[in-house]
CSV table of N, CA and C in Angstrom, one decimal:
chain,number,residue,atom,x,y,z
I,241,UNK,N,-9.9,-12.3,0.0
I,241,UNK,CA,-9.9,-11.6,1.3
I,241,UNK,C,-8.4,-11.3,1.7
I,242,UNK,N,-8.2,-10.1,2.3
I,242,UNK,CA,-6.9,-9.7,2.8
I,242,UNK,C,-6.5,-10.6,4.0
I,243,UNK,N,-5.2,-10.7,4.2
I,243,UNK,CA,-4.8,-11.4,5.4
I,243,UNK,C,-5.2,-10.6,6.6
I,244,UNK,N,-5.4,-11.3,7.7
I,244,UNK,CA,-5.9,-10.7,8.9
I,244,UNK,C,-5.0,-9.6,9.4
I,245,UNK,N,-5.5,-8.5,9.8
I,245,UNK,CA,-4.7,-7.4,10.4
I,245,UNK,C,-5.3,-6.9,11.7
I,246,UNK,N,-4.4,-6.3,12.5
I,246,UNK,CA,-4.9,-5.7,13.7
I,246,UNK,C,-5.6,-4.4,13.4
I,247,UNK,N,-6.7,-4.1,14.1
I,247,UNK,CA,-7.4,-2.9,13.9
I,247,UNK,C,-6.7,-1.7,14.5
I,248,UNK,N,-5.6,-1.9,15.2
I,248,UNK,CA,-4.8,-0.9,15.8
I,248,UNK,C,-3.3,-1.1,15.4
I,249,UNK,N,-2.6,0.0,15.2
I,249,UNK,CA,-1.2,-0.1,14.9
I,249,UNK,C,-0.4,0.6,16.1
I,250,UNK,N,0.8,0.1,16.2
I,250,UNK,CA,1.7,0.6,17.3
I,250,UNK,C,3.1,0.9,16.7
I,251,UNK,N,3.7,2.0,17.1
I,251,UNK,CA,5.0,2.3,16.7
I,251,UNK,C,5.2,3.0,15.3
I,252,UNK,N,4.1,3.3,14.7
I,252,UNK,CA,4.2,3.9,13.4
I,252,UNK,C,3.7,5.4,13.4
I,253,UNK,N,3.6,6.0,14.6
I,253,UNK,CA,3.1,7.3,14.7
I,253,UNK,C,3.9,8.3,13.8
I,254,UNK,N,5.2,8.3,13.9
I,254,UNK,CA,6.0,9.3,13.1
I,254,UNK,C,5.8,9.1,11.6
I,255,UNK,N,5.9,7.9,11.1
I,255,UNK,CA,5.7,7.7,9.7
I,255,UNK,C,4.3,8.1,9.3
I,256,UNK,N,3.3,7.7,10.1
I,256,UNK,CA,1.9,8.0,9.8
I,256,UNK,C,1.7,9.5,9.6
I,257,UNK,N,2.2,10.3,10.6
I,257,UNK,CA,2.1,11.8,10.6
I,257,UNK,C,2.8,12.4,9.4
I,258,UNK,N,4.0,11.8,9.1
I,258,UNK,CA,4.8,12.3,7.9
I,258,UNK,C,3.9,12.2,6.7
I,259,UNK,N,3.4,10.9,6.5
I,259,UNK,CA,2.7,10.7,5.2
I,259,UNK,C,1.4,11.4,5.2
I,260,UNK,N,0.7,11.6,6.4
I,260,UNK,CA,-0.5,12.3,6.4
I,260,UNK,C,-0.3,13.8,6.0
I,261,UNK,N,0.8,14.4,6.5
I,261,UNK,CA,1.1,15.8,6.2
I,261,UNK,C,1.4,15.9,4.7
I,262,UNK,N,2.2,14.9,4.2
I,262,UNK,CA,2.5,15.0,2.7
I,262,UNK,C,1.2,14.9,1.9
I,263,UNK,N,0.3,14.0,2.4
I,263,UNK,CA,-1.0,13.8,1.7
I,263,UNK,C,-1.8,15.1,1.7
I,264,UNK,N,-1.9,15.8,2.9
I,264,UNK,CA,-2.6,17.0,3.0
I,264,UNK,C,-2.1,18.1,2.2
I,265,UNK,N,-0.7,18.1,2.0
I,265,UNK,CA,-0.1,19.2,1.2
I,265,UNK,C,0.1,18.7,-0.3
I,266,UNK,N,-0.5,17.7,-0.7
I,266,UNK,CA,-0.5,17.1,-2.0
I,266,UNK,C,1.0,16.8,-2.5
I,267,UNK,N,1.8,16.3,-1.5
I,267,UNK,CA,3.1,15.9,-1.8
I,267,UNK,C,3.4,14.4,-1.4
I,268,UNK,N,2.3,13.6,-1.3
I,268,UNK,CA,2.5,12.2,-1.0
I,268,UNK,C,3.3,11.5,-2.2
I,269,UNK,N,4.4,10.9,-1.9
I,269,UNK,CA,5.1,10.2,-2.9
I,269,UNK,C,4.3,9.1,-3.5
I,270,UNK,N,4.3,8.9,-4.8
I,270,UNK,CA,3.5,7.9,-5.4
I,270,UNK,C,4.1,6.5,-5.4
I,271,UNK,N,5.3,6.4,-4.8
I,271,UNK,CA,6.0,5.1,-4.6
I,271,UNK,C,6.7,5.1,-3.3
I,272,UNK,N,6.1,4.4,-2.3
I,272,UNK,CA,6.6,4.4,-1.0
I,272,UNK,C,7.1,3.0,-0.7
I,273,UNK,N,8.4,2.9,-0.4
I,273,UNK,CA,9.0,1.6,0.0
I,273,UNK,C,9.1,1.5,1.5
I,274,UNK,N,8.4,0.6,2.1
I,274,UNK,CA,8.5,0.4,3.5
I,274,UNK,C,9.4,-0.8,3.8
I,275,UNK,N,10.5,-0.5,4.4
I,275,UNK,CA,11.5,-1.6,4.5
I,275,UNK,C,11.9,-1.8,6.0
I,276,UNK,N,12.0,-3.0,6.4
I,276,UNK,CA,12.3,-3.4,7.7
I,276,UNK,C,12.2,-4.9,7.9
I,277,UNK,N,12.5,-5.4,9.1
I,277,UNK,CA,12.5,-6.8,9.3
I,277,UNK,C,11.0,-7.4,9.2
I,278,UNK,N,11.0,-8.6,8.8
I,278,UNK,CA,9.7,-9.2,8.6
I,278,UNK,C,8.9,-9.3,9.9
I,279,UNK,N,7.6,-9.1,9.8
I,279,UNK,CA,6.8,-9.2,11.0
I,279,UNK,C,6.6,-8.0,11.9
I,280,UNK,N,7.0,-6.8,11.5
I,280,UNK,CA,6.9,-5.6,12.3
I,280,UNK,C,5.7,-4.8,12.0
I,281,UNK,N,4.9,-5.2,11.1
I,281,UNK,CA,3.6,-4.5,10.9
I,281,UNK,C,3.6,-3.5,9.7
I,282,UNK,N,4.5,-3.7,8.8
I,282,UNK,CA,4.6,-2.8,7.6
I,282,UNK,C,3.3,-2.9,6.8
I,283,UNK,N,2.9,-4.1,6.5
I,283,UNK,CA,1.6,-4.4,5.8
I,283,UNK,C,0.4,-3.8,6.5
I,284,UNK,N,0.4,-4.0,7.8
I,284,UNK,CA,-0.7,-3.5,8.6
I,284,UNK,C,-0.8,-2.0,8.6
I,285,UNK,N,0.4,-1.4,8.7
I,285,UNK,CA,0.5,0.1,8.6
I,285,UNK,C,0.0,0.6,7.3
I,286,UNK,N,0.3,-0.1,6.2
I,286,UNK,CA,-0.1,0.3,4.9
I,286,UNK,C,-1.6,0.3,4.8
I,287,UNK,N,-2.2,-0.8,5.3
I,287,UNK,CA,-3.7,-0.9,5.2
I,287,UNK,C,-4.3,0.2,6.1
I,288,UNK,N,-3.7,0.5,7.2
I,288,UNK,CA,-4.3,1.6,8.1
I,288,UNK,C,-4.2,2.9,7.4
I,289,UNK,N,-3.0,3.2,6.8
I,289,UNK,CA,-2.9,4.5,6.1
I,289,UNK,C,-3.8,4.7,5.0
I,290,UNK,N,-3.9,3.6,4.2
I,290,UNK,CA,-4.8,3.7,3.0
I,290,UNK,C,-6.3,3.8,3.5
I,291,UNK,N,-6.7,3.1,4.5
I,291,UNK,CA,-8.0,3.2,5.1
I,291,UNK,C,-8.3,4.6,5.6
I,292,UNK,N,-7.2,5.2,6.2
I,292,UNK,CA,-7.4,6.6,6.7
I,292,UNK,C,-7.8,7.5,5.5
I,293,UNK,N,-7.1,7.4,4.4
I,293,UNK,CA,-7.5,8.2,3.2
I,293,UNK,C,-8.9,7.9,2.7
I,294,UNK,N,-9.1,6.6,2.4
I,294,UNK,CA,-10.3,6.2,1.7
I,294,UNK,C,-11.6,6.4,2.6
I,295,UNK,N,-11.4,6.5,3.9
I,295,UNK,CA,-12.6,6.7,4.7
I,295,UNK,C,-12.7,8.2,5.2
I,296,UNK,N,-12.0,9.1,4.7
I,296,UNK,CA,-12.0,10.5,5.2
I,296,UNK,C,-13.4,11.1,5.2
I,297,UNK,N,-14.2,10.7,4.2
I,297,UNK,CA,-15.6,11.3,4.1
I,297,UNK,C,-16.7,10.4,4.5
I,298,UNK,N,-16.3,9.3,5.2
I,298,UNK,CA,-17.3,8.4,5.6
I,298,UNK,C,-17.7,8.6,7.1
I,299,UNK,N,-18.8,8.1,7.4
I,299,UNK,CA,-19.4,8.2,8.8
I,299,UNK,C,-18.5,7.6,9.8
I,300,UNK,N,-18.0,6.4,9.6
I,300,UNK,CA,-17.2,5.7,10.6
I,300,UNK,C,-15.7,5.7,10.1
I,301,UNK,N,-15.2,6.9,9.9
I,301,UNK,CA,-13.9,7.0,9.4
I,301,UNK,C,-12.8,6.5,10.3
I,302,UNK,N,-11.6,6.4,9.7
I,302,UNK,CA,-10.4,6.0,10.5
I,302,UNK,C,-10.1,6.9,11.6
I,303,UNK,N,-9.8,6.4,12.8
I,303,UNK,CA,-9.4,7.2,14.0
I,303,UNK,C,-7.9,7.5,14.0
I,304,UNK,N,-7.5,8.6,13.4
I,304,UNK,CA,-6.1,8.9,13.3
I,304,UNK,C,-5.4,9.4,14.6
I,305,UNK,N,-6.2,9.6,15.6
I,305,UNK,CA,-5.6,10.0,16.9
I,305,UNK,C,-5.2,8.8,17.7
I,306,UNK,N,-6.0,7.7,17.5
I,306,UNK,CA,-5.6,6.4,18.2
I,306,UNK,C,-5.1,5.3,17.3
I,307,UNK,N,-5.0,5.7,16.0
I,307,UNK,CA,-4.5,4.7,15.0
I,307,UNK,C,-5.4,3.5,15.0
I,308,UNK,N,-6.7,3.7,14.8
I,308,UNK,CA,-7.6,2.6,14.9
I,308,UNK,C,-8.6,2.5,13.7
I,309,UNK,N,-8.7,1.3,13.2
I,309,UNK,CA,-9.7,1.1,12.1
I,309,UNK,C,-11.0,0.7,12.8
I,310,UNK,N,-12.1,1.3,12.3
I,310,UNK,CA,-13.4,0.9,12.8
I,310,UNK,C,-13.8,-0.2,11.8
I,311,UNK,N,-14.0,-1.4,12.4
I,311,UNK,CA,-14.3,-2.6,11.6
I,311,UNK,C,-15.6,-2.5,10.8
I,312,UNK,N,-16.5,-1.5,11.2
I,312,UNK,CA,-17.7,-1.3,10.5
I,312,UNK,C,-17.6,-0.3,9.4
I,313,UNK,N,-16.4,0.3,9.3
I,313,UNK,CA,-16.2,1.3,8.2
I,313,UNK,C,-16.3,0.7,6.8
I,314,UNK,N,-17.1,1.4,6.0
I,314,UNK,CA,-17.4,0.9,4.7
I,314,UNK,C,-16.2,0.6,3.8
I,315,UNK,N,-15.2,1.5,3.8
I,315,UNK,CA,-14.0,1.3,3.0
I,315,UNK,C,-13.2,0.1,3.5
I,316,UNK,N,-13.1,0.0,4.8
I,316,UNK,CA,-12.4,-1.2,5.3
I,316,UNK,C,-13.0,-2.5,4.9
I,317,UNK,N,-14.3,-2.6,5.0
I,317,UNK,CA,-15.0,-3.8,4.6
I,317,UNK,C,-14.7,-4.1,3.2
I,318,UNK,N,-14.8,-3.1,2.3
I,318,UNK,CA,-14.5,-3.3,0.9
I,318,UNK,C,-13.1,-3.7,0.7
I,319,UNK,N,-12.2,-3.0,1.4
I,319,UNK,CA,-10.7,-3.4,1.2
I,319,UNK,C,-10.5,-4.8,1.7
I,320,UNK,N,-11.1,-5.1,2.8
I,320,UNK,CA,-10.9,-6.5,3.4
I,320,UNK,C,-11.4,-7.6,2.5
I,321,UNK,N,-12.4,-7.3,1.7
I,321,UNK,CA,-12.9,-8.3,0.8
I,321,UNK,C,-12.3,-8.1,-0.6
I,322,UNK,N,-11.3,-7.2,-0.8
I,322,UNK,CA,-10.7,-6.9,-2.0
I,322,UNK,C,-11.7,-6.5,-3.1
I,323,UNK,N,-12.6,-5.6,-2.6
I,323,UNK,CA,-13.7,-5.1,-3.5
I,323,UNK,C,-13.7,-3.6,-3.7
I,324,UNK,N,-12.8,-2.9,-3.0
I,324,UNK,CA,-12.8,-1.5,-3.0
I,324,UNK,C,-12.2,-1.1,-4.4
I,325,UNK,N,-12.9,-0.2,-5.1
I,325,UNK,CA,-12.4,0.1,-6.5
I,325,UNK,C,-11.1,0.9,-6.5
I,326,UNK,N,-10.8,1.5,-5.4
I,326,UNK,CA,-9.5,2.3,-5.3
I,326,UNK,C,-8.4,1.6,-4.5
I,327,UNK,N,-8.5,0.3,-4.4
I,327,UNK,CA,-7.5,-0.4,-3.7
I,327,UNK,C,-7.2,-1.7,-4.4
I,328,UNK,N,-5.9,-2.1,-4.5
I,328,UNK,CA,-5.5,-3.3,-5.1
I,328,UNK,C,-4.4,-3.9,-4.2
I,329,UNK,N,-4.4,-5.2,-4.0
I,329,UNK,CA,-3.4,-5.9,-3.2
I,329,UNK,C,-2.7,-6.9,-4.0
I,330,UNK,N,-1.4,-6.9,-4.0
I,330,UNK,CA,-0.6,-8.0,-4.7
I,330,UNK,C,0.2,-8.6,-3.5
I,331,UNK,N,0.0,-9.9,-3.4
I,331,UNK,CA,0.7,-10.7,-2.3
I,331,UNK,C,1.0,-12.1,-2.9
I,332,UNK,N,1.7,-12.8,-2.2
I,332,UNK,CA,2.1,-14.1,-2.5
I,332,UNK,C,0.9,-15.0,-2.6
I,333,UNK,N,0.7,-15.7,-3.8
I,333,UNK,CA,-0.5,-16.6,-3.9
I,333,UNK,C,-0.2,-17.9,-3.1
I,334,UNK,N,-1.3,-18.6,-2.7
I,334,UNK,CA,-1.1,-19.8,-2.0
I,334,UNK,C,-0.2,-20.8,-2.7
I,335,UNK,N,0.6,-21.5,-2.0
I,335,UNK,CA,1.5,-22.5,-2.5
I,335,UNK,C,2.5,-22.0,-3.5
I,336,UNK,N,2.8,-20.7,-3.5
I,336,UNK,CA,3.8,-20.1,-4.4
I,336,UNK,C,4.9,-19.6,-3.6
I,337,UNK,N,6.1,-19.5,-4.2
I,337,UNK,CA,7.3,-19.0,-3.5
I,337,UNK,C,7.7,-17.6,-4.1
I,338,UNK,N,7.1,-17.2,-5.2
I,338,UNK,CA,7.4,-16.0,-5.8
I,338,UNK,C,6.1,-15.3,-6.3
I,339,UNK,N,6.2,-13.9,-6.5
I,339,UNK,CA,5.1,-13.2,-7.1
I,339,UNK,C,5.4,-13.2,-8.6
I,340,UNK,N,4.4,-13.6,-9.3
I,340,UNK,CA,4.6,-13.9,-10.7
I,340,UNK,C,4.2,-12.7,-11.6
I,341,UNK,N,4.7,-12.8,-12.8
I,341,UNK,CA,4.4,-11.7,-13.8
I,341,UNK,C,2.9,-11.4,-14.0
I,342,UNK,N,2.1,-12.5,-14.0
I,342,UNK,CA,0.7,-12.3,-14.2
I,342,UNK,C,0.1,-11.4,-13.2
I,343,UNK,N,0.6,-11.5,-12.0
I,343,UNK,CA,0.1,-10.6,-10.9
I,343,UNK,C,0.4,-9.2,-11.2
I,344,UNK,N,1.6,-8.9,-11.7
I,344,UNK,CA,2.0,-7.6,-12.1
I,344,UNK,C,1.3,-7.1,-13.3
I,345,UNK,N,1.0,-8.0,-14.2
I,345,UNK,CA,0.2,-7.6,-15.4
I,345,UNK,C,-1.2,-7.1,-14.9
I,346,UNK,N,-1.7,-7.7,-13.9
I,346,UNK,CA,-3.0,-7.3,-13.3
I,346,UNK,C,-2.9,-5.9,-12.7
I,347,UNK,N,-1.8,-5.6,-12.1
I,347,UNK,CA,-1.5,-4.3,-11.6
I,347,UNK,C,-1.5,-3.3,-12.7
I,348,UNK,N,-0.9,-3.6,-13.8
I,348,UNK,CA,-0.8,-2.7,-14.9
I,348,UNK,C,-2.2,-2.4,-15.5
I,349,UNK,N,-3.0,-3.5,-15.6
I,349,UNK,CA,-4.4,-3.3,-16.1
I,349,UNK,C,-5.1,-2.4,-15.1
I,350,UNK,N,-5.0,-2.7,-13.8
I,350,UNK,CA,-5.7,-1.9,-12.8
I,350,UNK,C,-5.3,-0.4,-12.9
I,351,UNK,N,-4.0,-0.2,-13.2
I,351,UNK,CA,-3.5,1.2,-13.2
I,351,UNK,C,-4.0,2.0,-14.4
I,352,UNK,N,-4.4,1.3,-15.4
I,352,UNK,CA,-4.9,1.9,-16.6
I,352,UNK,C,-6.4,2.3,-16.6
I,353,UNK,N,-7.1,1.8,-15.5
I,353,UNK,CA,-8.5,2.1,-15.3
I,353,UNK,C,-8.7,3.4,-14.7
I,354,UNK,N,-9.8,4.1,-14.9
I,354,UNK,CA,-10.1,5.3,-14.2
I,354,UNK,C,-10.4,5.0,-12.7
I,355,UNK,N,-10.1,5.9,-11.9
I,355,UNK,CA,-10.4,5.8,-10.5
I,355,UNK,C,-11.9,6.0,-10.2
I,356,UNK,N,-12.4,5.5,-9.1
I,356,UNK,CA,-13.8,5.8,-8.7
I,356,UNK,C,-13.8,7.2,-8.1
I,357,UNK,N,-14.7,8.0,-8.7
I,357,UNK,CA,-14.9,9.4,-8.2
I,357,UNK,C,-13.6,10.3,-8.3
I,358,UNK,N,-12.7,9.9,-9.2
I,358,UNK,CA,-11.5,10.7,-9.4
I,358,UNK,C,-10.7,10.8,-8.2
I,359,UNK,N,-10.8,9.8,-7.3
I,359,UNK,CA,-10.0,9.8,-6.1
I,359,UNK,C,-8.7,9.1,-6.3
I,360,UNK,N,-7.8,9.2,-5.3
I,360,UNK,CA,-6.5,8.5,-5.3
I,360,UNK,C,-6.8,7.0,-5.2
I,361,UNK,N,-5.9,6.2,-5.9
I,361,UNK,CA,-6.0,4.8,-5.9
I,361,UNK,C,-4.7,4.3,-5.3
I,362,UNK,N,-4.8,3.1,-4.6
I,362,UNK,CA,-3.6,2.6,-3.9
I,362,UNK,C,-3.4,1.1,-4.3
I,363,UNK,N,-2.1,0.8,-4.4
I,363,UNK,CA,-1.7,-0.6,-4.6
I,363,UNK,C,-0.7,-1.0,-3.5
I,364,UNK,N,-1.0,-2.0,-2.8
I,364,UNK,CA,0.0,-2.6,-1.9
I,364,UNK,C,0.6,-3.8,-2.6
I,365,UNK,N,2.0,-3.8,-2.6
I,365,UNK,CA,2.7,-5.1,-3.1
I,365,UNK,C,3.4,-5.5,-1.9
I,366,UNK,N,2.9,-6.6,-1.3
I,366,UNK,CA,3.5,-7.2,-0.1
I,366,UNK,C,4.6,-8.2,-0.5
I,367,UNK,N,5.7,-8.1,0.2
I,367,UNK,CA,6.9,-9.0,0.0
I,367,UNK,C,7.4,-8.7,-1.4
I,368,UNK,N,7.7,-7.5,-1.7
I,368,UNK,CA,8.2,-7.1,-3.0
I,368,UNK,C,9.5,-7.8,-3.4
I,369,UNK,N,10.2,-8.3,-2.4
I,369,UNK,CA,11.5,-9.1,-2.6
I,369,UNK,C,11.2,-10.4,-3.2
I,370,UNK,N,9.9,-10.8,-3.3
I,370,UNK,CA,9.6,-12.1,-3.9
I,370,UNK,C,9.2,-12.0,-5.4
I,371,UNK,N,9.4,-10.9,-6.0
I,371,UNK,CA,9.1,-10.7,-7.4
I,371,UNK,C,10.1,-11.5,-8.2
I,372,UNK,N,9.7,-12.3,-9.2
I,372,UNK,CA,10.7,-12.9,-10.0
I,372,UNK,C,11.2,-11.8,-11.0
I,373,UNK,N,12.3,-12.1,-11.8
I,373,UNK,CA,12.9,-11.1,-12.7
I,373,UNK,C,11.9,-10.5,-13.6
I,374,UNK,N,11.1,-11.3,-14.3
I,374,UNK,CA,10.1,-10.8,-15.2
I,374,UNK,C,9.1,-9.9,-14.6
I,375,UNK,N,8.6,-10.3,-13.4
I,375,UNK,CA,7.7,-9.5,-12.7
I,375,UNK,C,8.3,-8.1,-12.3
I,376,UNK,N,9.6,-8.2,-11.8
I,376,UNK,CA,10.3,-7.0,-11.4
I,376,UNK,C,10.4,-6.0,-12.6
I,377,UNK,N,10.8,-6.5,-13.7
I,377,UNK,CA,11.0,-5.7,-14.9
I,377,UNK,C,9.7,-5.1,-15.4
I,378,UNK,N,8.6,-5.9,-15.3
I,378,UNK,CA,7.3,-5.4,-15.7
I,378,UNK,C,6.8,-4.3,-14.7
I,379,UNK,N,7.1,-4.5,-13.4
I,379,UNK,CA,6.7,-3.5,-12.4
I,379,UNK,C,7.5,-2.2,-12.7
I,380,UNK,N,8.7,-2.3,-13.0
I,380,UNK,CA,9.5,-1.1,-13.2
I,380,UNK,C,8.9,-0.1,-14.3
I,381,UNK,N,8.3,-0.7,-15.3
I,381,UNK,CA,7.7,0.1,-16.3
I,381,UNK,C,6.6,1.0,-15.7
I,382,UNK,N,5.8,0.5,-14.9
I,382,UNK,CA,4.7,1.3,-14.3
I,382,UNK,C,5.2,2.2,-13.2
I,383,UNK,N,6.3,1.8,-12.5
I,383,UNK,CA,6.9,2.6,-11.5
I,383,UNK,C,7.5,3.9,-12.1
I,384,UNK,N,8.1,3.7,-13.3
I,384,UNK,CA,8.8,4.8,-13.9
I,384,UNK,C,7.8,6.0,-14.2
I,385,UNK,N,6.6,5.7,-14.7
I,385,UNK,CA,5.7,6.7,-15.0
I,385,UNK,C,4.3,6.3,-14.6
I,386,UNK,N,4.0,6.3,-13.3
I,386,UNK,CA,2.7,5.9,-12.8
I,386,UNK,C,1.6,6.9,-13.2
I,387,UNK,N,0.4,6.4,-13.5
I,387,UNK,CA,-0.7,7.4,-13.8
I,387,UNK,C,-0.9,8.3,-12.6
I,388,UNK,N,-1.5,9.5,-12.9
I,388,UNK,CA,-1.8,10.4,-11.8
I,388,UNK,C,-2.8,9.8,-10.8
I,389,UNK,N,-2.6,10.1,-9.5
I,389,UNK,CA,-3.4,9.6,-8.4
I,389,UNK,C,-3.3,8.1,-8.2
I,390,UNK,N,-2.2,7.5,-8.6
I,390,UNK,CA,-2.0,6.1,-8.3
I,390,UNK,C,-0.8,6.0,-7.4
I,391,UNK,N,-1.0,5.4,-6.2
I,391,UNK,CA,0.1,5.3,-5.2
I,391,UNK,C,0.4,3.9,-4.8
I,392,UNK,N,1.7,3.6,-4.8
I,392,UNK,CA,2.2,2.2,-4.5
I,392,UNK,C,2.8,2.2,-3.0
I,393,UNK,N,2.4,1.2,-2.3
I,393,UNK,CA,3.0,0.9,-1.0
I,393,UNK,C,3.8,-0.4,-1.3
I,394,UNK,N,5.1,-0.4,-1.4
I,394,UNK,CA,5.9,-1.5,-1.6
I,394,UNK,C,6.5,-2.0,-0.3
I,395,UNK,N,6.2,-3.2,0.1
I,395,UNK,CA,6.6,-3.7,1.4
I,395,UNK,C,7.8,-4.7,1.2
I,396,UNK,N,8.8,-4.4,1.9
I,396,UNK,CA,10.1,-5.1,1.7
I,396,UNK,C,10.7,-5.6,3.1
I,397,UNK,N,11.0,-6.9,3.1
I,397,UNK,CA,11.8,-7.5,4.2
I,397,UNK,C,13.2,-7.1,4.0
I,398,UNK,N,13.8,-6.3,4.9
I,398,UNK,CA,15.1,-5.7,4.7
I,398,UNK,C,16.2,-6.8,4.7
I,399,UNK,N,15.9,-8.0,5.1
I,399,UNK,CA,16.9,-9.0,5.2
I,399,UNK,C,17.2,-9.6,3.8
I,400,UNK,N,16.3,-9.3,2.8
I,400,UNK,CA,16.4,-9.8,1.5
I,400,UNK,C,16.6,-8.7,0.5
I,401,UNK,N,17.5,-8.8,-0.5
I,401,UNK,CA,17.9,-7.8,-1.4
I,401,UNK,C,16.7,-7.7,-2.5
I,402,UNK,N,16.5,-6.4,-2.9
I,402,UNK,CA,15.6,-6.1,-4.0
I,402,UNK,C,16.4,-5.4,-5.1
I,403,UNK,N,15.8,-5.2,-6.2
I,403,UNK,CA,16.5,-4.5,-7.3
I,403,UNK,C,16.8,-3.1,-6.9
I,404,UNK,N,18.0,-2.6,-7.2
I,404,UNK,CA,18.3,-1.2,-7.0
I,404,UNK,C,17.4,-0.3,-7.7
I,405,UNK,N,17.0,-0.7,-8.9
I,405,UNK,CA,16.1,0.2,-9.7
I,405,UNK,C,14.8,0.4,-9.1
I,406,UNK,N,14.3,-0.6,-8.3
I,406,UNK,CA,13.0,-0.4,-7.6
I,406,UNK,C,13.3,0.6,-6.4
I,407,UNK,N,14.4,0.4,-5.7
I,407,UNK,CA,14.7,1.3,-4.6
I,407,UNK,C,14.9,2.7,-5.1
I,408,UNK,N,15.5,2.9,-6.3
I,408,UNK,CA,15.8,4.2,-6.7
I,408,UNK,C,14.6,5.0,-7.2
I,409,UNK,N,13.5,4.3,-7.5
I,409,UNK,CA,12.3,4.9,-8.0
I,409,UNK,C,11.3,5.1,-6.8
I,410,UNK,N,11.7,4.8,-5.6
I,410,UNK,CA,10.8,4.9,-4.5
I,410,UNK,C,11.3,5.8,-3.4
I,411,UNK,N,10.4,6.3,-2.6
I,411,UNK,CA,10.9,7.0,-1.3
I,411,UNK,C,10.9,5.9,-0.2
I,412,UNK,N,12.0,5.8,0.4
I,412,UNK,CA,12.3,4.7,1.4
I,412,UNK,C,11.9,5.2,2.8
I,413,UNK,N,11.1,4.4,3.4
I,413,UNK,CA,10.8,4.6,4.9
I,413,UNK,C,11.3,3.3,5.6
I,414,UNK,N,12.3,3.4,6.4
I,414,UNK,CA,12.9,2.2,7.1
I,414,UNK,C,12.2,2.2,8.5
I,415,UNK,N,11.9,1.0,8.9
I,415,UNK,CA,11.3,0.8,10.2
I,415,UNK,C,12.1,-0.4,10.9
I,416,UNK,N,12.6,-0.1,12.0
I,416,UNK,CA,13.3,-1.2,12.8
I,416,UNK,C,12.8,-1.1,14.2
I,417,UNK,N,12.6,-2.3,14.8
I,417,UNK,CA,12.2,-2.3,16.2
I,417,UNK,C,13.2,-3.0,17.1
């Protein structure tokens, strides 16, 4: 199950509209690095934006005027239970201090599968600064040439350094409050 998130986001209007317009014009970057201080809602924003896309054709779709997830939305329920076929989450495992290479290997396996209904697929990697060296290097391989319709949301605590090679392969969105 995903970590608990607010069903409403605040302060991300500009980034949301930028990404939404890029998505509509088929120019959404496939590697988005959200960087800013810990605890400002980068992860929550990522879940909201991905739910926006995944629920576009659903009855209880994302409310992009009020930045609100309908908790009865089918895609959100599947995402929340980590069961949505077009969504994958990599986060720090319980009692661990780093994201391990096995987790990134699972991302690579996921990336090689076909998407459900040929739709876009999304991967969130929360706390990308916690990747160990082996995991970082394995991730770089998939970031260099990601499959078509696979999009990464890489979430970074700006107070901690990440590999320059990860930064250079991503479109950076900085958020400060």
